[in-house]
Amino acid sequence: MRHADPLVSLRAVSRRWGRLVAIDGVSLSVRDGEFLAILGPNGAGKSALLSILDATLRPSSGAVSIFGGDPWKTTERRRAQLRAAIGVVPQRADFNALIPLTVREVAAIGRQRGRAFSSRLTTEDHRIIDQSLAVMGVAHLSQRIYRALSGGEQQKTQLARALAQKPAMLLLDEPASGLDLFWQEQLTDMIGHLSEATRLPIIMTTHIVSHLPPQCRRAALMRNGRILFDGPADEALSAARLSELYGFPVEIVKRGGRRHCLGAEETVT
Amino acid sequence: MMLVWTLAALGSGFTSGLLGLYVVGLNMPFLGIGMAHAAMAGAVWALMAGAPVFPCALAAALTAGAALAWMATTRVRSDLGTLTSILLSFTMGLAFLGIGMNQGDMSPMLSLVWGSLLFVRPLDVALLFALGAVFCVFLFFCRRPLDTLLFSRGAARSCGLNERPLLMVFMGLAALVITINLKLTGGLLMYALLTNPAAAAFEVAASMPSARRWAAGLGVSSTLGGFAVSYGLDLPTGACIVMMSTALFAVAAVYARRKSP
């Protein structure tokens, strides 16, 4: 793969389940260091698109290239190695609340990285885990049981787990959804700083405009499985385009580099 | 003979308690009874074909385990719990089909359903201890990826864990542990021994290493305690073991409620 080539690219990708079309002819590419937001209402197909980008969902048609190769023209073992290079943070991590793993053990999952089952954690692994926990501000919770944490702390731990993978790309699926305002702000700031500090390519889905940090400079608008617009964030996140996306008039307020979307009827000061 | 019975109870409680931790953690409570019926089906069809019963029962359980691991890692929507229930219904159907067609002596097959600690031979106990050792070695080396699978299959997949070979080995060992335990405890008791000590362990444990110790310890306490009660009061052994494991779960659940908010 040449340096200028995109890290991931989709060409006319569709995913159908019977008559249901979740992804409909999507084409997009992401280059190293880019922060792409995929914005759209619930049911737009954002999560399905991320699953295609992390090689867990096979498209029904179209061409997928991840790090220069088609993940579906290789073995399951190679696909597992490919996934190890992609850090994924799900909307709200599905986890088994019976299992008493500590925060540190959850972050250590990231060091599995498609290795042999019997491989042990090295000194370097421990250093990377400690560093990831510190970057996400959860080092002081490392010996706490994960299931006992608040939703925001769990999401930060999931981000630490993804960072511990030392990924070549981060995929964030509505990471701040369902959290209270305090944690929404914390996570949004943290993701912005992470992008700035690491220059990792990030693809983040959301349906809430204010969850996008100022560091996000490109946005794709998605509805009914299609990309309606893909371009600079300033252009994509305009009142006119978002009104069209959500199907009712909205206004955009910009504060501290972040945008907030309000219903047009509301008073904006 | 008392020493052999005690060792059999010890080995059975230890292996099924430890295995149960992963069976419950993976949400497969019906695995024990499903594999027991697979072994039973293998035994029935072996009897009809005039083949050796125990190797065929073992082969049937191993096949069922491999099929379950393959299905669980293929893109089907059903979770492991549902797939195990499907396995149970299929193996039950296969076993009863064989019973319906078989005109001969059914006692070797029925011994797999009911088992008996009192008819256990020293060779069975030696086999059980050897298997327990193999299972411990497997857990020692593969505990991290296994714990990851238990915690979140989604996280396991996204960090590049290739779950199929791991589940295949685990299911193979589970089939061996369950089939060898069947001769001692029977299919119905196996269900309780795989579920109750593990569920009790998850109630009280604060970490995975402590959950492993609790599960093995509670498994042994269930079998040895149940055996002692049965011997002392001249009651059926299997029923006493089930009652003991259920009582231990109840104590663990009450303790956990008092300890945590």
Short mmCIF file of C-alpha atoms in Angstrom, two decimals:
data_model
loop_
_atom_site.label_atom_id
_atom_site.label_comp_id
_atom_site.label_asym_id
_atom_site.label_seq_id
_atom_site.Cartn_x
_atom_site.Cartn_y
_atom_site.Cartn_z
CA MET A 1 0.00 0.00 0.00
CA ARG A 2 1.44 3.40 -1.00
CA HIS A 3 1.46 6.17 1.63
CA ALA A 4 -1.09 8.27 -0.30
CA ASP A 5 -3.51 5.37 -0.74
CA PRO A 6 -6.61 5.40 1.47
CA LEU A 7 -6.49 3.19 4.57
CA VAL A 8 -9.99 1.96 3.89
CA SER A 9 -12.20 2.36 0.89
CA LEU A 10 -15.66 1.18 -0.05
CA ARG A 11 -16.91 1.17 -3.63
CA ALA A 12 -20.65 0.80 -4.28
CA VAL A 13 -21.04 -1.36 -1.16
CA SER A 14 -24.49 -2.71 -0.31
CA ARG A 15 -25.72 -4.99 2.44
CA ARG A 16 -29.14 -6.60 2.26
CA TRP A 17 -31.02 -8.98 4.52
CA GLY A 18 -33.80 -10.30 2.33
CA ARG A 19 -35.78 -7.23 1.30
CA LEU A 20 -34.23 -5.00 3.93
CA VAL A 21 -31.46 -2.84 2.50
CA ALA A 22 -29.24 -1.66 5.37
CA ILE A 23 -26.44 -0.24 3.20
CA ASP A 24 -27.22 0.94 -0.29
CA GLY A 25 -24.38 1.59 -2.75
CA VAL A 26 -22.04 3.38 -0.32
CA SER A 27 -18.68 4.62 -1.57
CA LEU A 28 -16.20 6.34 0.72
CA SER A 29 -12.53 6.31 1.60
CA VAL A 30 -10.52 7.39 4.63
CA ARG A 31 -6.86 8.36 4.67
CA ASP A 32 -4.32 8.26 7.45
CA GLY A 33 -4.89 10.88 10.17
CA GLU A 34 -8.41 11.77 9.01
CA PHE A 35 -11.33 12.15 11.45
CA LEU A 36 -14.54 11.26 9.64
CA ALA A 37 -17.94 11.58 11.27
CA ILE A 38 -20.86 9.55 9.94
CA LEU A 39 -23.98 11.35 10.99
CA GLY A 40 -27.53 10.18 10.54
CA PRO A 41 -30.82 9.41 12.28
CA ASN A 42 -31.49 6.08 14.03
CA GLY A 43 -31.75 3.23 11.54
CA ALA A 44 -29.68 5.04 8.89
CA GLY A 45 -27.26 2.10 8.64
CA LYS A 46 -24.33 3.70 10.51
CA SER A 47 -23.57 0.70 12.74
CA ALA A 48 -23.86 -1.73 9.81
CA LEU A 49 -21.41 0.45 7.89
CA LEU A 50 -18.93 0.31 10.79
CA SER A 51 -19.30 -3.48 10.91
CA ILE A 52 -18.30 -3.60 7.23
CA LEU A 53 -15.34 -1.32 7.98
CA ASP A 54 -14.09 -3.59 10.80
CA ALA A 55 -14.51 -6.72 8.65
CA THR A 56 -17.15 -8.35 10.85
CA LEU A 57 -19.98 -7.93 8.32
CA ARG A 58 -19.63 -9.12 4.76
CA PRO A 59 -21.24 -6.84 2.18
CA SER A 60 -23.76 -8.33 -0.25
CA SER A 61 -22.11 -6.49 -3.15
CA GLY A 62 -19.43 -3.90 -3.88
CA ALA A 63 -15.71 -3.70 -3.19
CA VAL A 64 -14.11 -3.31 0.25
CA SER A 65 -10.47 -2.54 0.83
CA ILE A 66 -9.02 -2.39 4.35
CA PHE A 67 -5.32 -1.55 4.67
CA GLY A 68 -4.93 -2.32 0.97
CA GLY A 69 -6.67 -5.69 0.78
CA ASP A 70 -10.12 -7.21 0.53
CA PRO A 71 -10.82 -8.84 3.93
CA TRP A 72 -13.31 -11.24 2.36
CA LYS A 73 -10.78 -12.70 -0.06
CA THR A 74 -8.64 -14.13 2.70
CA THR A 75 -8.80 -16.65 5.54
CA GLU A 76 -10.62 -16.20 8.87
CA ARG A 77 -7.23 -16.24 10.60
CA ARG A 78 -5.95 -13.37 8.44
CA ARG A 79 -9.23 -11.49 8.99
CA ALA A 80 -8.76 -11.88 12.75
CA GLN A 81 -5.25 -10.36 12.42
CA LEU A 82 -6.74 -7.51 10.38
CA ARG A 83 -9.35 -6.82 13.08
CA ALA A 84 -6.58 -6.67 15.65
CA ALA A 85 -5.29 -3.56 13.86
CA ILE A 86 -8.67 -1.81 14.17
CA GLY A 87 -9.78 -0.49 17.54
CA VAL A 88 -13.55 -0.66 17.85
CA VAL A 89 -15.61 0.97 20.59
CA PRO A 90 -19.25 -0.13 20.38
CA GLN A 91 -22.27 2.02 21.25
CA ARG A 92 -22.63 0.45 24.70
CA ALA A 93 -20.30 -2.49 25.04
CA ASP A 94 -22.23 -5.75 25.29
CA PHE A 95 -20.59 -7.57 28.16
CA ASN A 96 -21.48 -10.41 30.46
CA ALA A 97 -22.17 -8.86 33.86
CA LEU A 98 -21.51 -12.23 35.53
CA ILE A 99 -17.81 -12.09 34.71
CA PRO A 100 -15.80 -10.20 37.36
CA LEU A 101 -13.05 -8.71 35.19
CA THR A 102 -11.20 -5.67 36.50
CA VAL A 103 -10.76 -2.49 34.46
CA ARG A 104 -7.14 -3.46 33.84
CA GLU A 105 -8.12 -6.93 32.63
CA VAL A 106 -10.63 -5.39 30.21
CA ALA A 107 -7.95 -3.05 28.84
CA ALA A 108 -5.60 -6.06 28.58
CA ILE A 109 -8.06 -7.70 26.14
CA GLY A 110 -6.62 -5.25 23.61
CA ARG A 111 -3.23 -6.94 23.88
CA GLN A 112 -4.69 -10.26 22.65
CA ARG A 113 -4.20 -8.85 19.12
CA GLY A 114 -4.70 -12.13 17.28
CA ARG A 115 -1.79 -13.81 19.10
CA ALA A 116 -1.47 -17.45 20.11
CA PHE A 117 -4.01 -18.37 22.80
CA SER A 118 -1.31 -19.31 25.28
CA SER A 119 0.81 -16.17 24.89
CA ARG A 120 1.53 -14.28 28.10
CA LEU A 121 1.55 -10.54 28.67
CA THR A 122 5.06 -9.12 28.29
CA THR A 123 6.56 -6.15 30.14
CA GLU A 124 5.91 -4.12 27.00
CA ASP A 125 2.23 -5.21 27.04
CA HIS A 126 1.90 -4.07 30.67
CA ARG A 127 3.47 -0.72 29.79
CA ILE A 128 1.04 -0.21 26.89
CA ILE A 129 -1.95 -1.16 29.07
CA ASP A 130 -0.88 1.29 31.81
CA GLN A 131 -0.35 4.00 29.21
CA SER A 132 -3.80 3.43 27.63
CA LEU A 133 -5.51 3.55 31.02
CA ALA A 134 -3.64 6.77 31.86
CA VAL A 135 -4.48 8.42 28.52
CA MET A 136 -8.18 7.71 29.09
CA GLY A 137 -8.01 8.88 32.71
CA VAL A 138 -9.07 5.58 34.25
CA ALA A 139 -5.70 4.43 35.69
CA HIS A 140 -7.00 5.06 39.23
CA LEU A 141 -9.85 2.59 38.56
CA SER A 142 -7.63 -0.19 37.24
CA GLN A 143 -8.36 -2.67 40.07
CA ARG A 144 -12.10 -1.93 40.19
CA ILE A 145 -14.55 -4.48 38.76
CA TYR A 146 -15.70 -3.27 35.34
CA ARG A 147 -19.40 -4.07 35.85
CA ALA A 148 -19.49 -1.80 38.92
CA LEU A 149 -18.41 1.30 36.96
CA SER A 150 -20.71 4.03 35.67
CA GLY A 151 -21.60 4.05 31.96
CA GLY A 152 -19.10 6.84 31.26
CA GLU A 153 -16.27 5.05 33.05
CA GLN A 154 -17.09 1.86 31.14
CA GLN A 155 -16.91 3.71 27.82
CA LYS A 156 -13.55 5.23 28.78
CA THR A 157 -12.31 1.73 29.66
CA GLN A 158 -13.51 0.48 26.28
CA LEU A 159 -11.54 3.29 24.63
CA ALA A 160 -8.48 2.28 26.71
CA ARG A 161 -8.99 -1.33 25.54
CA ALA A 162 -9.12 -0.17 21.91
CA LEU A 163 -6.00 1.99 22.39
CA ALA A 164 -4.15 -0.91 24.01
CA GLN A 165 -4.53 -2.71 20.68
CA LYS A 166 -2.16 -0.06 19.24
CA PRO A 167 -4.59 0.18 16.35
CA ALA A 168 -3.93 1.63 12.92
CA MET A 169 -7.49 3.03 12.94
CA LEU A 170 -10.25 3.70 15.49
CA LEU A 171 -13.94 3.05 14.84
CA LEU A 172 -16.29 4.63 17.39
CA ASP A 173 -19.98 3.72 17.25
CA GLU A 174 -21.95 6.47 19.00
CA PRO A 175 -19.54 6.36 21.97
CA ALA A 176 -21.35 9.03 24.03
CA SER A 177 -24.93 7.90 23.41
CA GLY A 178 -27.00 7.12 26.47
CA LEU A 179 -24.61 8.90 28.86
CA ASP A 180 -25.46 11.88 31.07
CA LEU A 181 -24.34 15.36 30.04
CA PHE A 182 -21.18 15.28 32.17
CA TRP A 183 -19.91 12.10 30.53
CA GLN A 184 -21.00 13.21 27.05
CA GLU A 185 -18.80 16.33 27.46
CA GLN A 186 -15.91 14.36 28.96
CA LEU A 187 -15.88 11.73 26.21
CA THR A 188 -16.28 14.26 23.40
CA ASP A 189 -13.31 16.31 24.69
CA MET A 190 -11.27 13.17 25.22
CA ILE A 191 -11.90 11.87 21.69
CA GLY A 192 -10.92 15.27 20.28
CA HIS A 193 -7.67 15.35 22.24
CA LEU A 194 -6.96 11.76 21.29
CA SER A 195 -7.29 12.58 17.60
CA GLU A 196 -5.01 15.58 18.00
CA ALA A 197 -2.37 13.80 20.08
CA THR A 198 -2.16 10.50 18.21
CA ARG A 199 -3.16 11.52 14.65
CA LEU A 200 -4.94 8.17 14.47
CA PRO A 201 -7.53 7.95 11.71
CA ILE A 202 -10.94 7.93 13.42
CA ILE A 203 -14.34 7.06 11.99
CA MET A 204 -17.10 7.95 14.42
CA THR A 205 -20.84 7.52 14.01
CA THR A 206 -23.38 9.60 15.88
CA HIS A 207 -26.84 11.05 15.51
CA ILE A 208 -26.07 13.94 17.85
CA VAL A 209 -24.12 16.82 16.28
CA SER A 210 -22.77 18.11 19.62
CA HIS A 211 -20.95 14.82 20.18
CA LEU A 212 -18.50 15.72 17.41
CA PRO A 213 -15.31 17.38 18.68
CA PRO A 214 -13.87 20.37 16.78
CA GLN A 215 -11.05 18.13 15.53
CA CYS A 216 -13.56 16.37 13.25
CA ARG A 217 -13.09 18.07 9.89
CA ARG A 218 -15.03 15.78 7.59
CA ALA A 219 -18.57 14.46 7.87
CA ALA A 220 -20.73 12.11 5.83
CA LEU A 221 -24.50 12.38 6.18
CA MET A 222 -26.34 9.08 6.00
CA ARG A 223 -30.00 8.13 5.73
CA ASN A 224 -31.77 4.95 4.62
CA GLY A 225 -28.45 3.22 4.01
CA ARG A 226 -27.17 5.91 1.62
CA ILE A 227 -24.57 8.63 1.94
CA LEU A 228 -26.36 11.88 1.09
CA PHE A 229 -23.32 14.10 1.45
CA ASP A 230 -19.63 13.58 2.19
CA GLY A 231 -17.37 16.61 2.59
CA PRO A 232 -15.88 19.23 4.93
CA ALA A 233 -17.60 19.33 8.33
CA ASP A 234 -18.42 23.05 7.98
CA GLU A 235 -20.35 22.30 4.82
CA ALA A 236 -21.93 19.02 5.96
CA LEU A 237 -23.06 20.29 9.35
CA SER A 238 -24.95 23.30 8.04
CA ALA A 239 -28.53 24.00 9.09
CA ALA A 240 -29.80 23.39 5.55
CA ARG A 241 -28.14 19.98 5.16
CA LEU A 242 -29.06 18.78 8.65
CA SER A 243 -32.67 19.95 8.18
CA GLU A 244 -32.77 17.81 5.05
CA LEU A 245 -31.12 14.88 6.86
CA TYR A 246 -33.47 14.86 9.85
CA GLY A 247 -36.58 15.92 7.95
CA PHE A 248 -37.40 19.03 9.99
CA PRO A 249 -35.94 22.54 10.27
CA VAL A 250 -32.94 22.88 12.59
CA GLU A 251 -30.54 25.62 13.60
CA ILE A 252 -26.85 25.25 14.36
CA VAL A 253 -25.14 27.05 17.22
CA LYS A 254 -21.33 27.00 17.27
CA ARG A 255 -19.61 27.27 20.66
CA GLY A 256 -15.98 26.56 21.48
CA GLY A 257 -15.47 25.01 18.06
CA ARG A 258 -18.34 22.55 18.59
CA ARG A 259 -21.71 22.62 16.93
CA HIS A 260 -25.04 22.17 18.66
CA CYS A 261 -28.18 21.36 16.72
CA LEU A 262 -31.50 22.78 17.89
CA GLY A 263 -35.03 22.66 16.53
CA ALA A 264 -35.58 25.86 14.50
CA GLU A 265 -38.63 26.88 16.56
CA GLU A 266 -36.61 27.09 19.75
CA THR A 267 -35.14 30.38 20.92
CA VAL A 268 -31.41 30.47 20.36
CA THR A 269 -29.34 32.97 22.34
CA MET B 1 -14.25 -49.26 48.02
CA MET B 2 -15.09 -46.22 50.13
CA LEU B 3 -11.83 -44.58 49.02
CA VAL B 4 -12.73 -45.10 45.33
CA TRP B 5 -16.21 -43.58 45.87
CA THR B 6 -14.75 -40.63 47.72
CA LEU B 7 -12.12 -40.04 45.03
CA ALA B 8 -14.78 -40.34 42.34
CA ALA B 9 -16.95 -37.76 44.11
CA LEU B 10 -13.91 -35.49 44.48
CA GLY B 11 -12.85 -35.78 40.82
CA SER B 12 -16.38 -35.39 39.54
CA GLY B 13 -17.09 -32.32 41.68
CA PHE B 14 -13.79 -30.68 40.76
CA THR B 15 -13.99 -31.19 36.98
CA SER B 16 -17.68 -30.40 36.61
CA GLY B 17 -17.47 -27.37 38.92
CA LEU B 18 -14.56 -25.90 36.95
CA LEU B 19 -16.05 -26.74 33.54
CA GLY B 20 -19.41 -25.36 34.73
CA LEU B 21 -17.85 -21.93 35.27
CA TYR B 22 -17.28 -21.66 31.52
CA VAL B 23 -20.55 -23.35 30.61
CA VAL B 24 -22.53 -20.86 32.72
CA GLY B 25 -20.29 -17.96 31.65
CA LEU B 26 -20.94 -18.74 28.00
CA ASN B 27 -24.69 -19.02 28.76
CA MET B 28 -24.94 -22.70 27.85
CA PRO B 29 -26.73 -24.23 30.87
CA PHE B 30 -28.11 -27.01 28.67
CA LEU B 31 -24.66 -28.10 27.47
CA GLY B 32 -24.39 -30.83 30.10
CA ILE B 33 -27.74 -32.40 29.38
CA GLY B 34 -27.33 -31.85 25.61
CA MET B 35 -24.00 -33.68 25.56
CA ALA B 36 -25.41 -36.36 27.87
CA HIS B 37 -28.14 -37.03 25.32
CA ALA B 38 -25.59 -37.00 22.49
CA ALA B 39 -23.62 -39.66 24.40
CA MET B 40 -26.85 -41.54 25.04
CA ALA B 41 -27.70 -41.44 21.32
CA GLY B 42 -24.18 -42.71 20.54
CA ALA B 43 -24.69 -45.55 23.03
CA VAL B 44 -28.11 -46.52 21.63
CA TRP B 45 -26.91 -46.62 18.04
CA ALA B 46 -23.75 -48.49 19.10
CA LEU B 47 -25.91 -51.12 20.78
CA MET B 48 -27.95 -51.49 17.58
CA ALA B 49 -24.81 -51.80 15.44
CA GLY B 50 -23.09 -54.14 17.92
CA ALA B 51 -20.25 -51.63 18.37
CA PRO B 52 -18.51 -50.82 21.71
CA VAL B 53 -20.82 -48.54 23.72
CA PHE B 54 -18.48 -46.16 25.57
CA PRO B 55 -16.21 -45.16 22.63
CA CYS B 56 -19.30 -44.53 20.48
CA ALA B 57 -20.92 -42.46 23.23
CA LEU B 58 -17.72 -40.43 23.52
CA ALA B 59 -17.47 -39.97 19.74
CA ALA B 60 -21.10 -38.77 19.60
CA ALA B 61 -20.49 -36.22 22.39
CA LEU B 62 -17.31 -34.99 20.65
CA THR B 63 -19.19 -34.61 17.36
CA ALA B 64 -21.96 -32.68 19.11
CA GLY B 65 -19.36 -30.38 20.72
CA ALA B 66 -17.60 -29.73 17.41
CA ALA B 67 -20.94 -29.03 15.69
CA LEU B 68 -21.88 -26.57 18.42
CA ALA B 69 -18.54 -24.74 18.19
CA TRP B 70 -18.83 -24.58 14.40
CA MET B 71 -22.39 -23.24 14.50
CA ALA B 72 -21.55 -20.69 17.20
CA THR B 73 -18.75 -19.24 15.08
CA THR B 74 -20.70 -19.26 11.85
CA ARG B 75 -22.91 -16.31 11.10
CA VAL B 76 -26.11 -17.51 12.75
CA ARG B 77 -28.21 -15.12 14.77
CA SER B 78 -28.91 -17.51 17.64
CA ASP B 79 -26.69 -17.23 20.70
CA LEU B 80 -24.82 -20.11 22.35
CA GLY B 81 -27.69 -20.73 24.81
CA THR B 82 -30.21 -21.19 22.00
CA LEU B 83 -27.82 -23.32 19.95
CA THR B 84 -27.26 -25.58 22.97
CA SER B 85 -31.02 -25.99 23.38
CA ILE B 86 -31.28 -26.94 19.69
CA LEU B 87 -28.47 -29.45 20.21
CA LEU B 88 -30.34 -30.86 23.22
CA SER B 89 -33.58 -31.32 21.29
CA PHE B 90 -31.77 -32.91 18.33
CA THR B 91 -29.72 -35.35 20.42
CA MET B 92 -32.78 -36.21 22.50
CA GLY B 93 -34.70 -36.97 19.31
CA LEU B 94 -31.82 -39.05 17.97
CA ALA B 95 -31.57 -41.02 21.22
CA PHE B 96 -35.30 -41.73 21.47
CA LEU B 97 -35.42 -42.66 17.79
CA GLY B 98 -32.76 -45.27 18.54
CA ILE B 99 -34.62 -46.45 21.65
CA GLY B 100 -37.80 -46.85 19.60
CA MET B 101 -35.99 -48.94 17.00
CA ASN B 102 -33.90 -50.99 19.45
CA GLN B 103 -35.29 -54.28 20.70
CA GLY B 104 -32.29 -55.37 22.78
CA ASP B 105 -30.93 -54.74 26.28
CA MET B 106 -30.97 -51.03 27.16
CA SER B 107 -29.09 -51.15 30.45
CA PRO B 108 -25.70 -49.85 29.11
CA MET B 109 -27.50 -46.85 27.64
CA LEU B 110 -29.62 -46.22 30.74
CA SER B 111 -26.51 -46.25 32.91
CA LEU B 112 -25.38 -43.14 31.00
CA VAL B 113 -28.63 -41.36 31.85
CA TRP B 114 -28.65 -42.22 35.54
CA GLY B 115 -25.00 -43.17 36.25
CA SER B 116 -23.95 -44.47 39.62
CA LEU B 117 -21.20 -43.41 41.92
CA LEU B 118 -21.45 -46.76 43.68
CA PHE B 119 -20.64 -48.82 40.57
CA VAL B 120 -17.59 -46.77 39.67
CA ARG B 121 -14.31 -48.60 38.95
CA PRO B 122 -10.79 -47.41 39.89
CA LEU B 123 -10.03 -47.02 36.16
CA ASP B 124 -12.90 -44.51 35.79
CA VAL B 125 -11.52 -42.49 38.69
CA ALA B 126 -8.00 -42.54 37.21
CA LEU B 127 -9.44 -41.35 33.87
CA LEU B 128 -11.34 -38.57 35.62
CA PHE B 129 -8.23 -37.33 37.45
CA ALA B 130 -6.15 -37.45 34.25
CA LEU B 131 -8.82 -35.46 32.43
CA GLY B 132 -9.03 -32.99 35.32
CA ALA B 133 -5.27 -32.44 35.00
CA VAL B 134 -5.54 -31.89 31.21
CA PHE B 135 -8.39 -29.43 31.72
CA CYS B 136 -6.38 -27.50 34.34
CA VAL B 137 -3.40 -27.27 31.95
CA PHE B 138 -5.72 -26.00 29.20
CA LEU B 139 -7.20 -23.39 31.56
CA PHE B 140 -3.75 -22.33 32.77
CA PHE B 141 -2.53 -21.58 29.25
CA CYS B 142 -5.75 -20.34 27.67
CA ARG B 143 -7.47 -18.60 30.58
CA ARG B 144 -7.02 -15.08 29.17
CA PRO B 145 -8.66 -15.67 25.76
CA LEU B 146 -11.33 -17.83 27.44
CA ASP B 147 -12.10 -15.11 29.99
CA THR B 148 -12.32 -12.64 27.09
CA LEU B 149 -14.84 -14.88 25.30
CA LEU B 150 -16.89 -15.12 28.49
CA PHE B 151 -16.76 -11.38 29.07
CA SER B 152 -17.70 -10.28 25.56
CA ARG B 153 -17.62 -12.21 22.30
CA GLY B 154 -17.88 -8.85 20.51
CA ALA B 155 -14.72 -7.53 22.21
CA ALA B 156 -12.98 -10.85 21.58
CA ARG B 157 -13.74 -10.66 17.87
CA SER B 158 -12.80 -7.00 17.53
CA CYS B 159 -9.40 -7.52 19.18
CA GLY B 160 -8.60 -10.23 16.66
CA LEU B 161 -9.31 -13.36 18.70
CA ASN B 162 -10.01 -16.26 16.36
CA GLU B 163 -12.69 -17.89 18.50
CA ARG B 164 -13.41 -20.99 16.39
CA PRO B 165 -10.27 -23.04 17.25
CA LEU B 166 -10.55 -21.99 20.91
CA LEU B 167 -14.21 -23.02 21.12
CA MET B 168 -13.45 -26.27 19.27
CA VAL B 169 -10.80 -27.27 21.84
CA PHE B 170 -13.03 -26.16 24.72
CA MET B 171 -16.04 -28.12 23.41
CA GLY B 172 -13.86 -31.18 22.84
CA LEU B 173 -12.64 -31.08 26.44
CA ALA B 174 -16.18 -30.40 27.66
CA ALA B 175 -17.42 -33.47 25.75
CA LEU B 176 -14.71 -35.62 27.39
CA VAL B 177 -15.36 -34.27 30.90
CA ILE B 178 -19.12 -34.67 30.56
CA THR B 179 -19.04 -38.17 29.02
CA ILE B 180 -16.61 -39.53 31.61
CA ASN B 181 -18.61 -37.92 34.40
CA LEU B 182 -21.79 -39.48 32.98
CA LYS B 183 -20.69 -42.96 34.05
CA LEU B 184 -20.39 -41.67 37.59
CA THR B 185 -23.16 -39.14 37.95
CA GLY B 186 -25.52 -39.60 35.01
CA GLY B 187 -26.87 -37.02 32.58
CA LEU B 188 -29.48 -35.52 34.86
CA LEU B 189 -27.11 -34.94 37.77
CA MET B 190 -24.50 -33.53 35.37
CA TYR B 191 -26.91 -30.72 34.53
CA ALA B 192 -27.03 -29.66 38.21
CA LEU B 193 -23.29 -30.06 38.75
CA LEU B 194 -22.42 -27.94 35.73
CA THR B 195 -24.82 -25.15 36.71
CA ASN B 196 -25.21 -24.80 40.47
CA PRO B 197 -21.60 -24.59 41.76
CA ALA B 198 -20.61 -22.23 38.92
CA ALA B 199 -23.63 -19.96 39.45
CA ALA B 200 -22.83 -19.89 43.20
CA ALA B 201 -19.18 -19.06 42.41
CA PHE B 202 -20.18 -16.10 40.25
CA GLU B 203 -22.36 -14.85 43.13
CA VAL B 204 -19.47 -14.63 45.58
CA ALA B 205 -16.28 -14.23 43.52
CA ALA B 206 -14.63 -10.84 43.08
CA SER B 207 -12.26 -11.91 40.32
CA MET B 208 -11.91 -14.68 37.74
CA PRO B 209 -9.12 -16.53 39.60
CA SER B 210 -11.29 -16.54 42.72
CA ALA B 211 -14.34 -17.65 40.64
CA ARG B 212 -12.31 -20.65 39.41
CA ARG B 213 -11.34 -21.59 42.97
CA TRP B 214 -14.91 -21.15 44.24
CA ALA B 215 -16.43 -23.18 41.37
CA ALA B 216 -14.05 -26.11 41.88
CA GLY B 217 -14.46 -25.92 45.67
CA LEU B 218 -18.25 -25.74 45.55
CA GLY B 219 -18.36 -28.59 43.04
CA VAL B 220 -16.30 -30.77 45.39
CA SER B 221 -18.38 -29.65 48.41
CA SER B 222 -21.58 -30.58 46.52
CA THR B 223 -20.43 -34.08 45.58
CA LEU B 224 -18.60 -34.94 48.81
CA GLY B 225 -21.28 -33.33 51.01
CA GLY B 226 -24.12 -34.99 49.08
CA PHE B 227 -22.31 -38.33 49.17
CA ALA B 228 -21.78 -38.05 52.95
CA VAL B 229 -25.45 -37.21 53.56
CA SER B 230 -26.55 -40.04 51.29
CA TYR B 231 -24.23 -42.51 53.05
CA GLY B 232 -25.21 -41.34 56.53
CA LEU B 233 -28.97 -41.23 56.00
CA ASP B 234 -29.20 -44.05 53.43
CA LEU B 235 -30.74 -41.80 50.78
CA PRO B 236 -30.26 -41.80 46.97
CA THR B 237 -26.79 -40.36 46.20
CA GLY B 238 -27.68 -38.38 43.05
CA ALA B 239 -30.62 -36.63 44.70
CA CYS B 240 -28.50 -35.73 47.76
CA ILE B 241 -25.76 -34.23 45.55
CA VAL B 242 -28.31 -32.11 43.64
CA MET B 243 -29.89 -30.92 46.91
CA MET B 244 -26.49 -30.06 48.36
CA SER B 245 -25.43 -28.06 45.28
CA THR B 246 -28.76 -26.18 45.29
CA ALA B 247 -28.44 -25.41 49.00
CA LEU B 248 -24.90 -24.10 48.45
CA PHE B 249 -26.17 -21.85 45.64
CA ALA B 250 -28.91 -20.49 47.95
CA VAL B 251 -26.35 -19.72 50.68
CA ALA B 252 -24.04 -18.02 48.15
CA ALA B 253 -26.89 -15.92 46.73
CA VAL B 254 -28.02 -14.76 50.20
CA TYR B 255 -24.40 -13.98 51.16
CA ALA B 256 -23.88 -11.98 47.94
CA ARG B 257 -27.09 -9.96 48.49
CA ARG B 258 -26.00 -9.04 52.03
CA LYS B 259 -22.50 -8.11 50.92
CA SER B 260 -23.28 -5.91 47.93
CA PRO B 261 -25.92 -3.18 47.49
#
